[in-house]
Coordinates of C-alpha atoms in Angstrom, one line a residue:
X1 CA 0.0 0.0 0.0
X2 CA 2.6 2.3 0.9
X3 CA 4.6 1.5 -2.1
X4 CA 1.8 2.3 -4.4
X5 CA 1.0 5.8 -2.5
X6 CA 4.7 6.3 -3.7
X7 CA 4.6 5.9 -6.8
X8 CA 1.4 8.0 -7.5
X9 CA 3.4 10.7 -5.9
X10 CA 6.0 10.2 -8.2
X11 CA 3.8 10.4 -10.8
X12 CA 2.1 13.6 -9.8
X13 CA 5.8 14.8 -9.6
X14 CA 6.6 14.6 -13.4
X15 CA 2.9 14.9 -14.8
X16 CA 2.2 17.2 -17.0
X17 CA 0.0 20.0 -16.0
X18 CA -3.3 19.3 -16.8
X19 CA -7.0 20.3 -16.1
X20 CA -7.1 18.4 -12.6
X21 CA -4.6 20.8 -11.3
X22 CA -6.3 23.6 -12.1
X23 CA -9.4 21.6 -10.0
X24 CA -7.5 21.2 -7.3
X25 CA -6.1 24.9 -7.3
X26 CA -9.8 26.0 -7.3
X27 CA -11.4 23.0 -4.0
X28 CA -8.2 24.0 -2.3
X29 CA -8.2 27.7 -3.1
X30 CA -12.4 28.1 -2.1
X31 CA -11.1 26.6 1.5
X32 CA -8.8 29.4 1.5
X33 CA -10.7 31.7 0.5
X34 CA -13.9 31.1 2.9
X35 CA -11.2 30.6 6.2
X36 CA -10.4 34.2 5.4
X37 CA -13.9 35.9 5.1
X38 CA -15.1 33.7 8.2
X39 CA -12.1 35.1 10.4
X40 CA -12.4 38.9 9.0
X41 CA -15.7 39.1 8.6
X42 CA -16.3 39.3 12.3
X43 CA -14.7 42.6 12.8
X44 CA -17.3 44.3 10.3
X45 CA -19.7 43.3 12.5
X46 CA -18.9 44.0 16.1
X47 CA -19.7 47.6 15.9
X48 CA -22.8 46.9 15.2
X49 CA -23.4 44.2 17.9
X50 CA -22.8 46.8 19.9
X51 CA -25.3 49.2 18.4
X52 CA -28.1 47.0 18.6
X53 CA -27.8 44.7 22.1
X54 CA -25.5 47.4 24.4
X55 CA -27.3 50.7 23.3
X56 CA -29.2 52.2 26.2
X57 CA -30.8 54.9 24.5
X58 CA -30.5 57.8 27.5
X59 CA -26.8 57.5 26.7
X60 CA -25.2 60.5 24.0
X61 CA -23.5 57.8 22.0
X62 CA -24.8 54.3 20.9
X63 CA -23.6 51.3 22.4
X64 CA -20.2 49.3 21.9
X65 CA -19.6 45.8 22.6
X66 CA -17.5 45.4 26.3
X67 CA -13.4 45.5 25.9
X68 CA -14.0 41.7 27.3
X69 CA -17.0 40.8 24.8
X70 CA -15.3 42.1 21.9
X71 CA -12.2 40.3 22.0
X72 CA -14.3 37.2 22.9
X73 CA -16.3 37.4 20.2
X74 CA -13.1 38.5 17.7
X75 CA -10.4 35.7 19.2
X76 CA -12.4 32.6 19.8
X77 CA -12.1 31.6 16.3
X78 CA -8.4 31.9 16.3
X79 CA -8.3 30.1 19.4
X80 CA -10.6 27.0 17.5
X81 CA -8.0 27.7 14.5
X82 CA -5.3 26.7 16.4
X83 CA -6.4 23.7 18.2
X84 CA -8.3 22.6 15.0
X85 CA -4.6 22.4 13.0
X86 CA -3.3 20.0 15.6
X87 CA -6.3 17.7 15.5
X88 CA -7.0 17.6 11.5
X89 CA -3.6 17.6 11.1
X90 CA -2.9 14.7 12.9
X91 CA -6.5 13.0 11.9
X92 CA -6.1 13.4 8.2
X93 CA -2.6 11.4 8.6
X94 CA -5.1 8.7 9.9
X95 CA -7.6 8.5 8.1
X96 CA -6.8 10.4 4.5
X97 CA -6.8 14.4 4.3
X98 CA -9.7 14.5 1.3
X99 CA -12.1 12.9 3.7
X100 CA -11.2 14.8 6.5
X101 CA -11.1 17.6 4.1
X102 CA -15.0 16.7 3.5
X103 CA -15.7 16.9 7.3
X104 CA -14.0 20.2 8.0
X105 CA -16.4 21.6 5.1
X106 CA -19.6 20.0 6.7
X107 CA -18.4 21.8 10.5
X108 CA -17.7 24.9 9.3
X109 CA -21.0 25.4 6.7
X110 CA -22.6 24.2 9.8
X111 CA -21.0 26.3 12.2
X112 CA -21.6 29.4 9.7
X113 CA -24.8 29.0 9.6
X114 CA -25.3 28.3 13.5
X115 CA -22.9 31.6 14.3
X116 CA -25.6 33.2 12.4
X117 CA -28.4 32.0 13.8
X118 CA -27.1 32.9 17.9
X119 CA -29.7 33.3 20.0
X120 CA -30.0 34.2 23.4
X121 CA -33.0 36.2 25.6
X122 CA -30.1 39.0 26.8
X123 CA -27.2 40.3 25.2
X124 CA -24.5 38.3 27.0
X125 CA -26.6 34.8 25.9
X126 CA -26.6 35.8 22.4
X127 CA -22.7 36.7 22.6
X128 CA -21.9 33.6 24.4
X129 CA -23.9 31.7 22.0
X130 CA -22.2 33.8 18.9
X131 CA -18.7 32.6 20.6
X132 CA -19.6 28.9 20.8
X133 CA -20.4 28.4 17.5
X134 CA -17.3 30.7 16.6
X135 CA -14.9 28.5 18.3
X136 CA -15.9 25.2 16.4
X137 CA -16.0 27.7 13.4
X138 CA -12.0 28.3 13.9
X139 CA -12.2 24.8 14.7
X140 CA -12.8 23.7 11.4
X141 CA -10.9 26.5 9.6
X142 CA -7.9 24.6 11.5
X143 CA -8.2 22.1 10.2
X144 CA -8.6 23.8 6.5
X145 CA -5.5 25.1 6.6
X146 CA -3.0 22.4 6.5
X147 CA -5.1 19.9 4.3
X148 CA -6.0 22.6 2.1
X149 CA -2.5 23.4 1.5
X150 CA -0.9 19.8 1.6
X151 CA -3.5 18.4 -0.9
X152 CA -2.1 21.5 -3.2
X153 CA 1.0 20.3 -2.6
X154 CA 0.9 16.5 -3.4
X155 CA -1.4 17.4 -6.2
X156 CA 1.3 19.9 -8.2
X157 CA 4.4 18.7 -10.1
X158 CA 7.8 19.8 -9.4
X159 CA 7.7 22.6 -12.0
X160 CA 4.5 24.1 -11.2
X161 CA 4.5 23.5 -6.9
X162 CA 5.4 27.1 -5.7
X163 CA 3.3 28.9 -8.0
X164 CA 0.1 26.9 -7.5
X165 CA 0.4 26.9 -3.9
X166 CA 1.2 30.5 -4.2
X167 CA -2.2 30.9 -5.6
X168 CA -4.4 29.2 -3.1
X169 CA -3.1 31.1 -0.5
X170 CA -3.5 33.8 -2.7
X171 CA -7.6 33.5 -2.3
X172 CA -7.3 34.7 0.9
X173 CA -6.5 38.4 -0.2
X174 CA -10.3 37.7 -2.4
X175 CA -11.7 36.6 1.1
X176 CA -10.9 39.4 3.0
X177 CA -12.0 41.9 0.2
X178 CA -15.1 40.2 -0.5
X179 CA -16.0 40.5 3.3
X180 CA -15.9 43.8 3.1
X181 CA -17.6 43.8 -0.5
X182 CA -20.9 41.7 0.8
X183 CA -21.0 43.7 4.3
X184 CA -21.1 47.0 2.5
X185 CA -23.9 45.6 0.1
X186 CA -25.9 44.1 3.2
X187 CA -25.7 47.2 5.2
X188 CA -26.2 49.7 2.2
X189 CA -29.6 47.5 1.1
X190 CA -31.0 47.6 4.4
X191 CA -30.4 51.5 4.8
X192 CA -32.1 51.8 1.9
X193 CA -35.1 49.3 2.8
X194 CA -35.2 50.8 6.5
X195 CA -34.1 53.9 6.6
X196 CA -33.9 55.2 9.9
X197 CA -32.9 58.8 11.8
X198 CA -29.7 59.6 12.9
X199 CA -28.9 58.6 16.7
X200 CA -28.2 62.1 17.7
X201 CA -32.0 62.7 16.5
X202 CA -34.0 60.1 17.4
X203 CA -31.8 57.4 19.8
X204 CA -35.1 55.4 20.0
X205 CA -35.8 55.0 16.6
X206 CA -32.5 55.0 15.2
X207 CA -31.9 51.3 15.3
X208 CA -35.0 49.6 14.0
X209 CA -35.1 45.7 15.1
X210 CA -34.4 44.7 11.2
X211 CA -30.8 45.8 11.6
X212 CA -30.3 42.3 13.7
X213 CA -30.5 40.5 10.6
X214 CA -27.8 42.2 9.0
X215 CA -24.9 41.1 10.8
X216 CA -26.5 37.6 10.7
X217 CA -26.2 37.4 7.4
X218 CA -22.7 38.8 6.9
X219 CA -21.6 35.5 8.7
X220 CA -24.3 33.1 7.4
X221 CA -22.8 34.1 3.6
X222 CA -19.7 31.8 4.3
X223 CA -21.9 29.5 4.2
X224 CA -22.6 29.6 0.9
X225 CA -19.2 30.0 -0.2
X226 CA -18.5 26.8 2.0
X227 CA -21.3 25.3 0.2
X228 CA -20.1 25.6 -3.4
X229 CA -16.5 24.8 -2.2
X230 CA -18.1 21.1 -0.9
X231 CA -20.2 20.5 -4.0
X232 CA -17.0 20.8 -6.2
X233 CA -15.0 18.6 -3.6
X234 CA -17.4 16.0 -3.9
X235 CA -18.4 16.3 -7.8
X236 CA -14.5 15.8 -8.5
X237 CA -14.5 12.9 -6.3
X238 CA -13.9 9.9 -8.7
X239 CA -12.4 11.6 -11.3
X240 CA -9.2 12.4 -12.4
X241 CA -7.9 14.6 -9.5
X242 CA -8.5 12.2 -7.2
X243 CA -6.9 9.1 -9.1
X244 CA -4.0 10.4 -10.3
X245 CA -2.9 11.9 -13.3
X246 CA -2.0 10.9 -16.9
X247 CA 1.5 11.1 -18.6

């Protein structure tokens, strides 16, 4: 067994660069790309977590998250990341890193979805709940990282290696732009939908109870992009990329 592994490693070596690669480049780069709008896409937000569940409206200025809140609710992720590299990297040693490349994607579009869907009947419940989900978010992303980049890795030929994994980790740049891009687009749709006085003018009034569901949905969008990145994974499965390639 080990022997074959081998040689289908030193056949990806000299292969020819074909369309499989370029598959790979775009499964690998998607993980990539969704770790980094997952991670950045939380600081958009927590000013306006702030706004709507820490206002007290007798105050001059809105409401901001607590010092202790906000780095909760910014670092748990990166706390998940960490501890999920040890575990999937060690796991996906195990047991194969494309299927525990298929389960990180299943946590995190989970996860995603869940971080947007916190609940809680105070502030501090929905924060706590927001920072669960968050940490089995990072969790996940963990794990993303090293298969991610080592499927890349086994995957590219000699020649090509440093520039395709150059540009999966390249996506990440896209992710952190495009959390920016969606979250202007979410809030700039809903001021327009719900418009609503300035807090200087109307403190009461200035934060109707739709603007909850914008932050929500910031977050819940990586699970979309998570979505697409599984469907490819698993429509490639049996193919080519997965079987080796062809001198």
């Amino acid at each position: 067994m080990a022997r074959e592994q081998l040689q289908v490693l030193d056949a990806l070596d000299v292969a020819k660069t074909q369309l499989y690669h370029f598959t790979a480049i775009v499964i690998a780069g998607m993980g990539f790309f969704t770790d980094a709008y997952d991670l950045f896409s939380i600081s958009l937000v927590t000013r306006l977590l702030g706004r709507i569940y820490y206002t007290n409206v007798t105050a001059p200025k809105p409401g901001t998250l607590p010092p202790r809140v906000s780095s909760s609710v910014t670092g748990v992720a990166l706390v998940g990341t960490l501890m999920g590299q040890l575990f999937f990297g060690w796991l996906g040693d195990k047991m194969g890193r494309k299927k525990v490349y298929g389960v990180t994607l299943i946590l995190m579009i989970v996860c995603s979805l869940a971080s947007g869907l916190s609940f809680g009947s105070t502030p501090k419940g929905v924060m706590a709940t927001l920072c669960f989900f968050r940490f089995w978010l990072g969790f996940g992303i963990g794990g993303d990282y090293p298969l991610s980049a080592t499927i890349m890795s086994e995957y590219a030929n000699k020649r090509t290696r440093g520039a395709f994994i150059a540009a999966v980790f390249a996506m990440q740049g896209f992710g952190i732009l495009t959390s920016g891009v969606v979250a202007l687009i979410v809030s700039v749709a809903f001021d327009h939908a719900y418009g609503a006085p300035a807090y200087e003018d109307n403190p009461a009034a200035s934060t109707v109870p739709q603007a909850d569901y914008i932050w929500r949905i910031i977050l819940m969008f990586g699970a979309v992009c998570r979505g697409v990145d599984l469907l490819l994974a698993y429509e490639d499965a049996g193919n080519r990329t997965l079987h080796g390639p062809r001198r």
